[in-house]
mmCIF file of C-alpha atoms and ligand atoms in Angstrom:
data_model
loop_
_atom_site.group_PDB
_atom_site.id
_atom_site.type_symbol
_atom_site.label_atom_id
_atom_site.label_comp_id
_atom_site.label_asym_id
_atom_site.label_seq_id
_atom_site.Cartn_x
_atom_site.Cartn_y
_atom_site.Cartn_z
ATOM 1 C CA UNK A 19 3.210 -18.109 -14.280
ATOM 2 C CA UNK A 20 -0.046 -16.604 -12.913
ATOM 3 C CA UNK A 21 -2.257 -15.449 -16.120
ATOM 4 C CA UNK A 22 -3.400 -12.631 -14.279
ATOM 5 C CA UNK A 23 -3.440 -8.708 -15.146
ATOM 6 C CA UNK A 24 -4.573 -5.631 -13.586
ATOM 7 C CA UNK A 25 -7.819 -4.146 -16.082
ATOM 8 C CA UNK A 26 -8.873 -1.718 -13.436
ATOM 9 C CA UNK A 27 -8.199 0.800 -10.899
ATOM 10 C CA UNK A 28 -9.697 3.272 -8.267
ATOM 11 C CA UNK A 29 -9.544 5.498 -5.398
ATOM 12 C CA UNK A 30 -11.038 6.977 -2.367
ATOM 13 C CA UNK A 31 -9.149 9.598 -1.051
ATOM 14 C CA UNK A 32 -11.186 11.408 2.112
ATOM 15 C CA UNK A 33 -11.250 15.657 1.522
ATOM 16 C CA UNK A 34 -10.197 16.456 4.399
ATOM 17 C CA UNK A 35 -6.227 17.270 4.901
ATOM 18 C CA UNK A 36 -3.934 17.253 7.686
ATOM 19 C CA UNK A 37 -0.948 19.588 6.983
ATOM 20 C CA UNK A 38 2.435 19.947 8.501
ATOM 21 C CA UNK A 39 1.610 23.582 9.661
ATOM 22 C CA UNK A 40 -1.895 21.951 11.582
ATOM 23 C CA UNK A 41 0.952 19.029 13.061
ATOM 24 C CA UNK A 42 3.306 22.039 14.210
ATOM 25 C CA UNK A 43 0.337 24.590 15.504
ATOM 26 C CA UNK A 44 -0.330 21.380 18.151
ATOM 27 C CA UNK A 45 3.051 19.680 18.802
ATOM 28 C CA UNK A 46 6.357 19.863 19.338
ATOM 29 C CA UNK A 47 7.545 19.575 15.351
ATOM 30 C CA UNK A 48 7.857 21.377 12.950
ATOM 31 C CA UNK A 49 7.377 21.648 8.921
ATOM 32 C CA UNK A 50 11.271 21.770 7.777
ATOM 33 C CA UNK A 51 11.727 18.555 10.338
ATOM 34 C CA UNK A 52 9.051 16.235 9.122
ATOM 35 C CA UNK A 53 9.873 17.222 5.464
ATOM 36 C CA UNK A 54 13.395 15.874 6.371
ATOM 37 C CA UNK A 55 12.911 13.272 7.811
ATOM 38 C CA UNK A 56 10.265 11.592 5.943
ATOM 39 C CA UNK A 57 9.042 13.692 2.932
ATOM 40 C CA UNK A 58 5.600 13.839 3.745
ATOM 41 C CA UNK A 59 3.897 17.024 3.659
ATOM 42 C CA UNK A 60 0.016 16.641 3.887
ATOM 43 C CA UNK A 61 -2.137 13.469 4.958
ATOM 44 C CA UNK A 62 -5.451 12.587 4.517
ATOM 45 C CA UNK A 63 -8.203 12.083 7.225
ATOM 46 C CA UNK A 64 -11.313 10.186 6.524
ATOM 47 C CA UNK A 65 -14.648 11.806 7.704
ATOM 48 C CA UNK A 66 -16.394 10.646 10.991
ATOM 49 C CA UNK A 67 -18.877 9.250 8.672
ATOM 50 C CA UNK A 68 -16.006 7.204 6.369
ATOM 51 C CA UNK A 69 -14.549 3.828 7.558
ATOM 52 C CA UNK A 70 -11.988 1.378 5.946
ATOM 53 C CA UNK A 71 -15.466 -0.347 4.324
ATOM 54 C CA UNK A 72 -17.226 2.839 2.891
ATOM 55 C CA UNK A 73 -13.417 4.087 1.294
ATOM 56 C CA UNK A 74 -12.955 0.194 0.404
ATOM 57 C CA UNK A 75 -16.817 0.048 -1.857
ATOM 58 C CA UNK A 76 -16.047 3.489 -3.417
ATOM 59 C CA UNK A 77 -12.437 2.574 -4.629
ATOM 60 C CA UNK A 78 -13.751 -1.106 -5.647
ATOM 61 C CA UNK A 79 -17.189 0.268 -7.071
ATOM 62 C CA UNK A 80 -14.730 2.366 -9.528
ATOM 63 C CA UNK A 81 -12.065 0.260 -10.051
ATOM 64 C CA UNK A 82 -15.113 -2.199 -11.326
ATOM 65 C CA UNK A 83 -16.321 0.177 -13.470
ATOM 66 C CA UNK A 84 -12.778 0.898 -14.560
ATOM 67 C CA UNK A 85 -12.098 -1.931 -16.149
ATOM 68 C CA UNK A 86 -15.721 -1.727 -17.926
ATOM 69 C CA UNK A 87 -17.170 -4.381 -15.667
ATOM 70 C CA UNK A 88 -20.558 -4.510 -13.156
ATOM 71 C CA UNK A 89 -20.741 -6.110 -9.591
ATOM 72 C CA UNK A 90 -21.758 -9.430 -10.994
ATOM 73 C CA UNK A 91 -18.776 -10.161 -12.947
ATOM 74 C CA UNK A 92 -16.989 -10.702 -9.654
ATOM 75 C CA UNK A 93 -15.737 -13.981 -8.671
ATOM 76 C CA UNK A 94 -14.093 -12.955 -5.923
ATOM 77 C CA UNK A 95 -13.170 -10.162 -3.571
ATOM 78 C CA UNK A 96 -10.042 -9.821 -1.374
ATOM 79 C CA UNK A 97 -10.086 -6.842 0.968
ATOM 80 C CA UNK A 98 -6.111 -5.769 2.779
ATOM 81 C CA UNK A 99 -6.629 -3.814 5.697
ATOM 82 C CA UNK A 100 -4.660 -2.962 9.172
ATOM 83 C CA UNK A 101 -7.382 -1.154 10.203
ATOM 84 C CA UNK A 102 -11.060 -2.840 10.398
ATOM 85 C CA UNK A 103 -14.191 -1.242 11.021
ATOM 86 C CA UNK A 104 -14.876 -3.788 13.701
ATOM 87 C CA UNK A 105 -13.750 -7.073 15.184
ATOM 88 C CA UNK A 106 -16.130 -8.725 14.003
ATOM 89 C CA UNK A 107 -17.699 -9.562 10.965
ATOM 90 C CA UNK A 108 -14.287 -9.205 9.014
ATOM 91 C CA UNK A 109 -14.547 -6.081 6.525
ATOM 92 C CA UNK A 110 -14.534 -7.611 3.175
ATOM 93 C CA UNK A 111 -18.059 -8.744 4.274
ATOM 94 C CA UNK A 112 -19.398 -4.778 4.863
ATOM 95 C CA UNK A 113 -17.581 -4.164 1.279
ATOM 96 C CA UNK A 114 -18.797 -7.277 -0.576
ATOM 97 C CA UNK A 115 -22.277 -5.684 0.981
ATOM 98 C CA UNK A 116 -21.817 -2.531 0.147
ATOM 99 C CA UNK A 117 -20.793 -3.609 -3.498
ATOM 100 C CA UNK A 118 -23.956 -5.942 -3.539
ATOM 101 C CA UNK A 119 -21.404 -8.856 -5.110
ATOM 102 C CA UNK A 120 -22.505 -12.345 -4.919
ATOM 103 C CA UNK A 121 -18.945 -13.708 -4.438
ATOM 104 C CA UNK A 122 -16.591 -15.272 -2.222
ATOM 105 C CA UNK A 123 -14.698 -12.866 0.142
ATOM 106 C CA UNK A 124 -12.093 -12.094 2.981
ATOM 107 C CA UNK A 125 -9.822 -10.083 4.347
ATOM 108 C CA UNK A 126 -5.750 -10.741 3.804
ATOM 109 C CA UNK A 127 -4.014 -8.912 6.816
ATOM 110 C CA UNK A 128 -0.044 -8.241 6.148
ATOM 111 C CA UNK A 129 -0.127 -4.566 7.330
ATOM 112 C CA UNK A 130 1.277 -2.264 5.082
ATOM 113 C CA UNK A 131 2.569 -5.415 2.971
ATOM 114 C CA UNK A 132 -1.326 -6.474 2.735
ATOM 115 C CA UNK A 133 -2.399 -5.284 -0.823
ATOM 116 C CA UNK A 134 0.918 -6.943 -2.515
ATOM 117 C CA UNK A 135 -0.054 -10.024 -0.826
ATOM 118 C CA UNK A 136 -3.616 -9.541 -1.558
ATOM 119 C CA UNK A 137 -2.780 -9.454 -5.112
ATOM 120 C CA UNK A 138 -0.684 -12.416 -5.016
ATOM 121 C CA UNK A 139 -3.219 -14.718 -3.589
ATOM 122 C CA UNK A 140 -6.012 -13.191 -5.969
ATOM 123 C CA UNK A 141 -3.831 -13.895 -8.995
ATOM 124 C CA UNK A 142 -2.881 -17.219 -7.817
ATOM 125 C CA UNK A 143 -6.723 -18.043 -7.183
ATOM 126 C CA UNK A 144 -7.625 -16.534 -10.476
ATOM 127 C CA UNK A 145 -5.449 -18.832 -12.215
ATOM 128 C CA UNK A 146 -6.683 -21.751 -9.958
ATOM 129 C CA UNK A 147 -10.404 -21.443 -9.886
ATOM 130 C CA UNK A 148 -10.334 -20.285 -13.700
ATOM 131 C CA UNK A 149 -11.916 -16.963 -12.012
ATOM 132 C CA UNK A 150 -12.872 -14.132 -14.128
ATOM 133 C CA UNK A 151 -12.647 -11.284 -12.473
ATOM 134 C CA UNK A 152 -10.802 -10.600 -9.009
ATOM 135 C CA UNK A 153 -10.914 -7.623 -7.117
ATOM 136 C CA UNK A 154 -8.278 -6.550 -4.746
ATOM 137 C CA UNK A 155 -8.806 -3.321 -2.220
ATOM 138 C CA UNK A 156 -6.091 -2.038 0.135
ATOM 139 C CA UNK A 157 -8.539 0.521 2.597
ATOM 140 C CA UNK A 158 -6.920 2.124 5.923
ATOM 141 C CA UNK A 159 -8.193 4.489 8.655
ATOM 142 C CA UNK A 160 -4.953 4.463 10.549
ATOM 143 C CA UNK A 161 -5.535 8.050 11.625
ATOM 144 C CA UNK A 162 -7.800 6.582 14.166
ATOM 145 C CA UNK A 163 -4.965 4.252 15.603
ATOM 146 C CA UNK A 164 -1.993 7.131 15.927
ATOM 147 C CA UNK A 165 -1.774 8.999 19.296
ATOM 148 C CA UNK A 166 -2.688 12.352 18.391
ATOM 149 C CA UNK A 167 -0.257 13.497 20.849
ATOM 150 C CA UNK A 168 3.047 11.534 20.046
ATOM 151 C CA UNK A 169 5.149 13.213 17.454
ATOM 152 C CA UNK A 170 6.943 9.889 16.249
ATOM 153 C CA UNK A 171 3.789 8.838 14.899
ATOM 154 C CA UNK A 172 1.304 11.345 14.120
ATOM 155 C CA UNK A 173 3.345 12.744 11.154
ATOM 156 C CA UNK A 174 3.195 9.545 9.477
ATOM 157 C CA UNK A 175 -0.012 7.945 9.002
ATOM 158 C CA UNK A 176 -3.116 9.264 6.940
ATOM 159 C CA UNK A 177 -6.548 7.509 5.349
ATOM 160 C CA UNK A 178 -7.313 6.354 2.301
ATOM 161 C CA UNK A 179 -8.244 3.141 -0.460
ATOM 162 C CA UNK A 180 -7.216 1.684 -3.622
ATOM 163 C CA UNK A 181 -8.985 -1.339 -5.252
ATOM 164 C CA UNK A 182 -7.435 -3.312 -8.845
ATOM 165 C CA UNK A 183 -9.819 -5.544 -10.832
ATOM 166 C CA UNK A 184 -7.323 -8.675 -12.480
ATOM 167 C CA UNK A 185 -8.669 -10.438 -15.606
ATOM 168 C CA UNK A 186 -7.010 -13.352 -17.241
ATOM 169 C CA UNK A 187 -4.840 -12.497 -19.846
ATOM 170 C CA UNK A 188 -2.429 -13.409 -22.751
ATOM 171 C CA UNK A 189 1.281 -15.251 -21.414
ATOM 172 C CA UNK A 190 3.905 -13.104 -20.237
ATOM 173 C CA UNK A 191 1.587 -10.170 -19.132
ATOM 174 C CA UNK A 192 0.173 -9.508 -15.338
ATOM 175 C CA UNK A 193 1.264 -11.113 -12.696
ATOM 176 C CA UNK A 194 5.059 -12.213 -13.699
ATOM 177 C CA UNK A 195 6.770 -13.510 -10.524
ATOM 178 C CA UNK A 196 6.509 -13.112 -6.589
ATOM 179 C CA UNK A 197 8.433 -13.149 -3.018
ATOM 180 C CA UNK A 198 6.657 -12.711 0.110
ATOM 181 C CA UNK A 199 8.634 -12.724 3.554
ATOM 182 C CA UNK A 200 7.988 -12.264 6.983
ATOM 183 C CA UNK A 201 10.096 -12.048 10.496
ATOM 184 C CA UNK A 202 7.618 -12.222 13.314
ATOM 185 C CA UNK A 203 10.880 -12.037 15.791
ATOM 186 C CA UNK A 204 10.455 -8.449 14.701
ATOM 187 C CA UNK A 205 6.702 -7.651 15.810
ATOM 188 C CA UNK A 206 7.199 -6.012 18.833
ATOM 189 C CA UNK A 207 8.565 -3.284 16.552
ATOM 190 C CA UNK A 208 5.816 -2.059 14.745
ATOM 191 C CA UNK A 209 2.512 -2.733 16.895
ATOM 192 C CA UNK A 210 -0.707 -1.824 18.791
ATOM 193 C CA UNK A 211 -0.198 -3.892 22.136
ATOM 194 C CA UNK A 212 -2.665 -5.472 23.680
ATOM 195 C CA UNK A 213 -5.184 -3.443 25.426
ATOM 196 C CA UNK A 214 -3.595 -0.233 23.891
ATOM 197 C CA UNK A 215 -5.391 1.644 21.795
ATOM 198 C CA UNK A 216 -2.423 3.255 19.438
ATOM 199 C CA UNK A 217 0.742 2.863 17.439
ATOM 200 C CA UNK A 218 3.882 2.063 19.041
ATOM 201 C CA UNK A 219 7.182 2.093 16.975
ATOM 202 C CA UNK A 220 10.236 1.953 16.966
ATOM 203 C CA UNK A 221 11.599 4.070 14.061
ATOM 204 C CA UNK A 222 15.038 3.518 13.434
ATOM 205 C CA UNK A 223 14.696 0.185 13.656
ATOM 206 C CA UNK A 224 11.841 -0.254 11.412
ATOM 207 C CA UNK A 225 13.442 2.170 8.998
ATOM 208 C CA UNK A 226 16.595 -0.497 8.857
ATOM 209 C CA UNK A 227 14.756 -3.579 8.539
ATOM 210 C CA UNK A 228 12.395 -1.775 5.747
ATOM 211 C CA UNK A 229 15.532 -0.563 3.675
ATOM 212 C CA UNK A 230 16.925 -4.361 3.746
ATOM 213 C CA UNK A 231 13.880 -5.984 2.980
ATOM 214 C CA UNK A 232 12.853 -4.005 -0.056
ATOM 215 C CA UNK A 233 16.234 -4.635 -1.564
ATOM 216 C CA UNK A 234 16.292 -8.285 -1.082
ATOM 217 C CA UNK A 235 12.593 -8.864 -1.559
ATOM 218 C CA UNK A 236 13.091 -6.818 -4.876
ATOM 219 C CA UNK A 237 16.173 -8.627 -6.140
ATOM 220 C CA UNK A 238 14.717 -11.864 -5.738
ATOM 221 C CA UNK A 239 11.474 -10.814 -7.081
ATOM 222 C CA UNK A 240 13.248 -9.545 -10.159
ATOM 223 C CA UNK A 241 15.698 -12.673 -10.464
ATOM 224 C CA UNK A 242 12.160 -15.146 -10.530
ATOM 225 C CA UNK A 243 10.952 -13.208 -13.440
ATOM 226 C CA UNK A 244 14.410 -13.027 -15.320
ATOM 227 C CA UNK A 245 14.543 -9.582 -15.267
ATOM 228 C CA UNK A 246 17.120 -6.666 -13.727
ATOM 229 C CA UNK A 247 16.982 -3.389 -12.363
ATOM 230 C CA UNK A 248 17.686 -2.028 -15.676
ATOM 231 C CA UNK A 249 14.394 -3.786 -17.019
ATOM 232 C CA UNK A 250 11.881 -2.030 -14.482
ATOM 233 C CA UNK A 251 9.861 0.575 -16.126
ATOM 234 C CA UNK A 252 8.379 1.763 -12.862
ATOM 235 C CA UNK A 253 8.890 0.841 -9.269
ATOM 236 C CA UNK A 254 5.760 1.446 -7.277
ATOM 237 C CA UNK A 255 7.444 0.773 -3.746
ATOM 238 C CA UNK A 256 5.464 1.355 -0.095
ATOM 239 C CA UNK A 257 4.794 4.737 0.467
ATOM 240 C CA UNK A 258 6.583 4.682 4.490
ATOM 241 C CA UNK A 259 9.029 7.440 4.281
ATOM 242 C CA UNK A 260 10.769 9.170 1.589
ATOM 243 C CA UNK A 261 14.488 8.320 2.391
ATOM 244 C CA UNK A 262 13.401 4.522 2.663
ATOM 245 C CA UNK A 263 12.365 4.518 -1.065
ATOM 246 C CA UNK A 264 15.440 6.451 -2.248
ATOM 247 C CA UNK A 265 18.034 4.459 -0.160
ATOM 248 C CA UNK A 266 16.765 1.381 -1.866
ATOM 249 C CA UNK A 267 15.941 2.242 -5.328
ATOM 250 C CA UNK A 268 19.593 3.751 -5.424
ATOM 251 C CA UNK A 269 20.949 0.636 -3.831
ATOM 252 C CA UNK A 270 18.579 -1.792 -6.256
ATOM 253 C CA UNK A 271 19.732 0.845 -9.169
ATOM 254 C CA UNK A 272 16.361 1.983 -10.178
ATOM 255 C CA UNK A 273 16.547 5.681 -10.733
ATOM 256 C CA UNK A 274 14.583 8.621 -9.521
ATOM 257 C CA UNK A 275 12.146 9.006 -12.724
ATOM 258 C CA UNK A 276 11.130 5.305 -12.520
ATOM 259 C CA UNK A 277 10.368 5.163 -8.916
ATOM 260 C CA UNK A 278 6.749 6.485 -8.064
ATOM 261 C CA UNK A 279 6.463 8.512 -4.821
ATOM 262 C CA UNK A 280 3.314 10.322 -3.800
ATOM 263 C CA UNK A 281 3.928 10.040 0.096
ATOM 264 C CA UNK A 282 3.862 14.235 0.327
ATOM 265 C CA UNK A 283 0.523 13.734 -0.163
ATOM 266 C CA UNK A 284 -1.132 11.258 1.484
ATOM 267 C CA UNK A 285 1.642 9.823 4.113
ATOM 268 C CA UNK A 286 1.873 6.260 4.948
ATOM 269 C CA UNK A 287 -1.802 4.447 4.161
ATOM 270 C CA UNK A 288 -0.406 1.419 4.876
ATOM 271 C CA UNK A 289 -2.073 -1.633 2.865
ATOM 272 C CA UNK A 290 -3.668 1.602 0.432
ATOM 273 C CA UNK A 291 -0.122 2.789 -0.515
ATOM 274 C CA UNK A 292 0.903 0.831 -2.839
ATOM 275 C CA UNK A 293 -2.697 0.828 -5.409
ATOM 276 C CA UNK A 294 -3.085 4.582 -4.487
ATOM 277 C CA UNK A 295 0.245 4.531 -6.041
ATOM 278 C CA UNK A 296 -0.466 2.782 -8.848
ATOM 279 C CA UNK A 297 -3.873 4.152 -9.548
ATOM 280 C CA UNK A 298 -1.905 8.066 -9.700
ATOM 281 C CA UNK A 299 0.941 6.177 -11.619
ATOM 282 C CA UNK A 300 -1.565 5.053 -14.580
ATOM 283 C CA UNK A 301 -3.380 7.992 -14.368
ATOM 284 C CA UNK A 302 -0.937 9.877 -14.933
ATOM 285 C CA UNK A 303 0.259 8.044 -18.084
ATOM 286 C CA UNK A 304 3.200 6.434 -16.412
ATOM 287 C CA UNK A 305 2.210 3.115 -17.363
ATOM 288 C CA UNK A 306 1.904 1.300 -20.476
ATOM 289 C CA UNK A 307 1.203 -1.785 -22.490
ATOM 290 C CA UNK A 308 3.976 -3.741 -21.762
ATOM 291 C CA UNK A 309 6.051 -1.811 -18.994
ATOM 292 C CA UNK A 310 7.506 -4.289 -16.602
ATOM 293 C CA UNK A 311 6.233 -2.578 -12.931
ATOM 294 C CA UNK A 312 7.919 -3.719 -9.303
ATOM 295 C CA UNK A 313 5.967 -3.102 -6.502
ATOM 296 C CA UNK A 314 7.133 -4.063 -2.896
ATOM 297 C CA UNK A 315 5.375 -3.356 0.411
ATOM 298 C CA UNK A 316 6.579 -3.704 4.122
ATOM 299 C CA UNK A 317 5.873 -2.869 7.375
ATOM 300 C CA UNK A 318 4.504 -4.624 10.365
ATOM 301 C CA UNK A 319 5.204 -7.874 11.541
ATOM 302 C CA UNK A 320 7.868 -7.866 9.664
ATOM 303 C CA UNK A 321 6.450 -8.762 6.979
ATOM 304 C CA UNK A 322 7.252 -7.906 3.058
ATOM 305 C CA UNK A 323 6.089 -8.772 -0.347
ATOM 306 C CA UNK A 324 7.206 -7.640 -3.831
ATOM 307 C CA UNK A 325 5.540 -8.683 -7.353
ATOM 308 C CA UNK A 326 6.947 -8.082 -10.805
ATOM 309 C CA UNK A 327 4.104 -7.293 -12.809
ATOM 310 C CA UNK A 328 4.321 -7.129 -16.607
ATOM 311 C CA UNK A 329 1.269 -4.430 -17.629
ATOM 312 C CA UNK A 330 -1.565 -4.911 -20.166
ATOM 313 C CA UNK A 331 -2.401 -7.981 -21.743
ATOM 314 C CA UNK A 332 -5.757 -8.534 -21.430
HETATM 315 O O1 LIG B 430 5.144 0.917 7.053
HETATM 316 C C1 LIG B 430 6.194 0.965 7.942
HETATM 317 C C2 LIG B 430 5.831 2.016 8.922
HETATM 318 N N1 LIG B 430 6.861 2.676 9.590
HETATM 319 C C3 LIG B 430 7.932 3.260 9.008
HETATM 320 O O2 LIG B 430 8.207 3.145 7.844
HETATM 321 C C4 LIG B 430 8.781 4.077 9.908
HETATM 322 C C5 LIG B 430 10.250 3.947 9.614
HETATM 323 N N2 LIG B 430 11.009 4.939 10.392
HETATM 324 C C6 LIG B 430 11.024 6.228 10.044
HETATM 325 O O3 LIG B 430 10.426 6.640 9.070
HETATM 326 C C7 LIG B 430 11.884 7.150 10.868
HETATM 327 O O4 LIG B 430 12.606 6.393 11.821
HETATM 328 C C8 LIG B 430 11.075 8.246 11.596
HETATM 329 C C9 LIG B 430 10.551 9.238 10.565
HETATM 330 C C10 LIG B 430 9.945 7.643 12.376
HETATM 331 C C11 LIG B 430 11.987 9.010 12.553
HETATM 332 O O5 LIG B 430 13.082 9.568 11.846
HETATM 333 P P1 LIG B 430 14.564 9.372 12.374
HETATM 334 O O6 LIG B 430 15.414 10.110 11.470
HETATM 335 O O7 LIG B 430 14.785 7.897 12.540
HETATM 336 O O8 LIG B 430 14.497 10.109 13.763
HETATM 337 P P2 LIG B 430 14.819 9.546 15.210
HETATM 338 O O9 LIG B 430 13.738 8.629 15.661
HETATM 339 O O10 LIG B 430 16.229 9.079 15.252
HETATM 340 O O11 LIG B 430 14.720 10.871 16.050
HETATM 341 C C12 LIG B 430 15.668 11.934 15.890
HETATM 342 C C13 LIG B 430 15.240 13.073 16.780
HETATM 343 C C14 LIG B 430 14.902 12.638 18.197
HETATM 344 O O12 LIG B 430 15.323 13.674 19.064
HETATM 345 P P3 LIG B 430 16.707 13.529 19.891
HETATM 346 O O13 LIG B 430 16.538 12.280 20.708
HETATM 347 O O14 LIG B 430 17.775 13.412 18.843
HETATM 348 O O15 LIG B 430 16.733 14.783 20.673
HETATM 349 C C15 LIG B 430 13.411 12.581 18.200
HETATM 350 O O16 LIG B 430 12.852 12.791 19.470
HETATM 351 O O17 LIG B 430 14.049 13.663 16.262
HETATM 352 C C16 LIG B 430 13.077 13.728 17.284
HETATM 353 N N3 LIG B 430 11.746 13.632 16.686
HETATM 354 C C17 LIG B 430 11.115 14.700 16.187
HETATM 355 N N4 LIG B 430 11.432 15.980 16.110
HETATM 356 C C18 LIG B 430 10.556 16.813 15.520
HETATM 357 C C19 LIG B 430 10.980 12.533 16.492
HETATM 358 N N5 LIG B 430 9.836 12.880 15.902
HETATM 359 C C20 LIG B 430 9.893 14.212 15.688
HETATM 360 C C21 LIG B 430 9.011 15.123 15.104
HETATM 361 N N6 LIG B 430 9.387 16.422 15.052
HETATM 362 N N7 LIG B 430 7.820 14.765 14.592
#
């Protein structure tokens, strides 16, 4: 498979914070209720200043000096995003800009399964074009397409990026195996209509569909690499709502301490989630040379993707 490995990561996380208590001083919620129901407590809200493309270039610009390398040494940029700065030119072209590469680049959209697709087609491309260094970004301002007034959604959402830089490296590390899916019967689920200007949902049934997609999408991730459950050193899964991840890393039989979940702090970031993730996960020491890591992403469309990544290597 794929000789592909992730060398680098970083972050852009906007300051400013959006807490349950500000949610329940202006609607009809409250603290205990959102905690509940979904785990989050906080979200973050990018600056009137910050778009998808300025948190994109500062988590790319450090995830490139991350993994010790300099704007040049990019052969190729792939930016996930649900939430472009405009129609029109596609973002990856304000971040390759803003980076000052000299590289091919575009946008991947898969909603809040973008970056795991992202990295699939860098990694596959990588391998293809005998590429040297690939860097994938996963940048949302979905604060700025919830209804400020509509409980079901507001709670949810917040801002953020995440970029990875993947290298070539030895066999049997990076990018081990891969399942992406999709049911576009299910749009009308999980959308912005047209002419609307906001996020319509339909919870429950997005929470079902995401529950049996990760477990399938995971399984059969995990079968193509010829691993199990018990084999997963850490499961970096979407970051949609707390009881999603728990009902299927219980069901999938990954436990508690090898399932990553920052969601009380940033809320759903949709195609950020998973890399902001990851990024805390190796920051804080979770990962290591060798550690077999399953991420899986979800959300609109329907569409999913999981990867079994083995780390190091390079
Ligand atoms: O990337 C994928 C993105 N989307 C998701 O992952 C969303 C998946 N779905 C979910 O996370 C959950 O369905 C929600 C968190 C959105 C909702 O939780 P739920 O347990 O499915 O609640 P519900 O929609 O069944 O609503 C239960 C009650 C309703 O009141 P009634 O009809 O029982 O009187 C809602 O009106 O909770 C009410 N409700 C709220 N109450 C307080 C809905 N939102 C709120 C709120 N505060 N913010």
């Amino acid at each position: 498979m794929t000789a592909a490995t992730i060398t680098g990561l970083g972050t852009a996380i906007p300051e400013a914070r959006l807490t349950n208590a500000d949610l329940e001083a202006r609607l009809d919620t409250s603290d205990e209720w959102i905690v509940a129901r979904t785990g989050i407590r906080e979200r973050r809200v990018a600056a009137p200043a910050e778009t998808s493309s300025s948190l994109a270039v500062e988590a790319s610009a450090a995830a490139i000096k991350d993994a010790g390398l300099v704007p040049d040494d990019v052969d190729l940029l792939i930016v996930a995003t649900t939430t472009p700065d405009q129609a029109l030119p596609q973002t990856s072209a304000l971040v390759h800009d803003g980076l000052g590469l000299r590289c091919g680049a575009f946008d991947v959209g898969a909603a809040c399964a973008g970056f795991v697709h992202a990295l699939v087609v860098g990694a596959t491309l990588l391998d293809a074009g005998n590429l040297g260094a690939v860097v994938i970004v996963g940048s949302e301002t979905l604060t700025r397409i919830v209804d400020p007034d509509d409980r079901g959604t507001v709670p949810l959402f917040g801002d953020g990026a995440a970029a990875v830089v993947l290298r070539p490296c030895e066999p049997g590390y990076g990018l081990q195996s891969w399942d992406l899916g999709c049911d576009g019967s299910a749009s009308h689920i999980l959308a912005v209509p047209p002419g609307e200007q906001y996020i319509q949902m339909e919870g429950q049934e997005v929470f079902r569909r995401a529950v049996r997609a990760v477990i399938a999408s995971a399984g059969n991730v995990l079968r193509a690499a010829g691993r199990d459950a018990d084999d997963v050193d850490l499961f970096v899964p979407h970051q949609a709502n707390a009881r999603i991840i728990s009902m299927a890393a219980t069901q999938l039989g990954i436990p508690a301490a090898k399932t990553m979940v920052n969601l009380e702090r940033y809320g759903n970031t949709s195609a950020a989630s998973v890399p902001i993730a990851l990024a805390e996960a190796a920051e804080g020491g979770r990962l290591v040379d060798g550690d077999v890591v399953l991420l899986s992403g979800f959300g609109a469309g329907m569409a999913w993707a999981s990867a079994v990544l083995r780390w190091g290597g390079a």
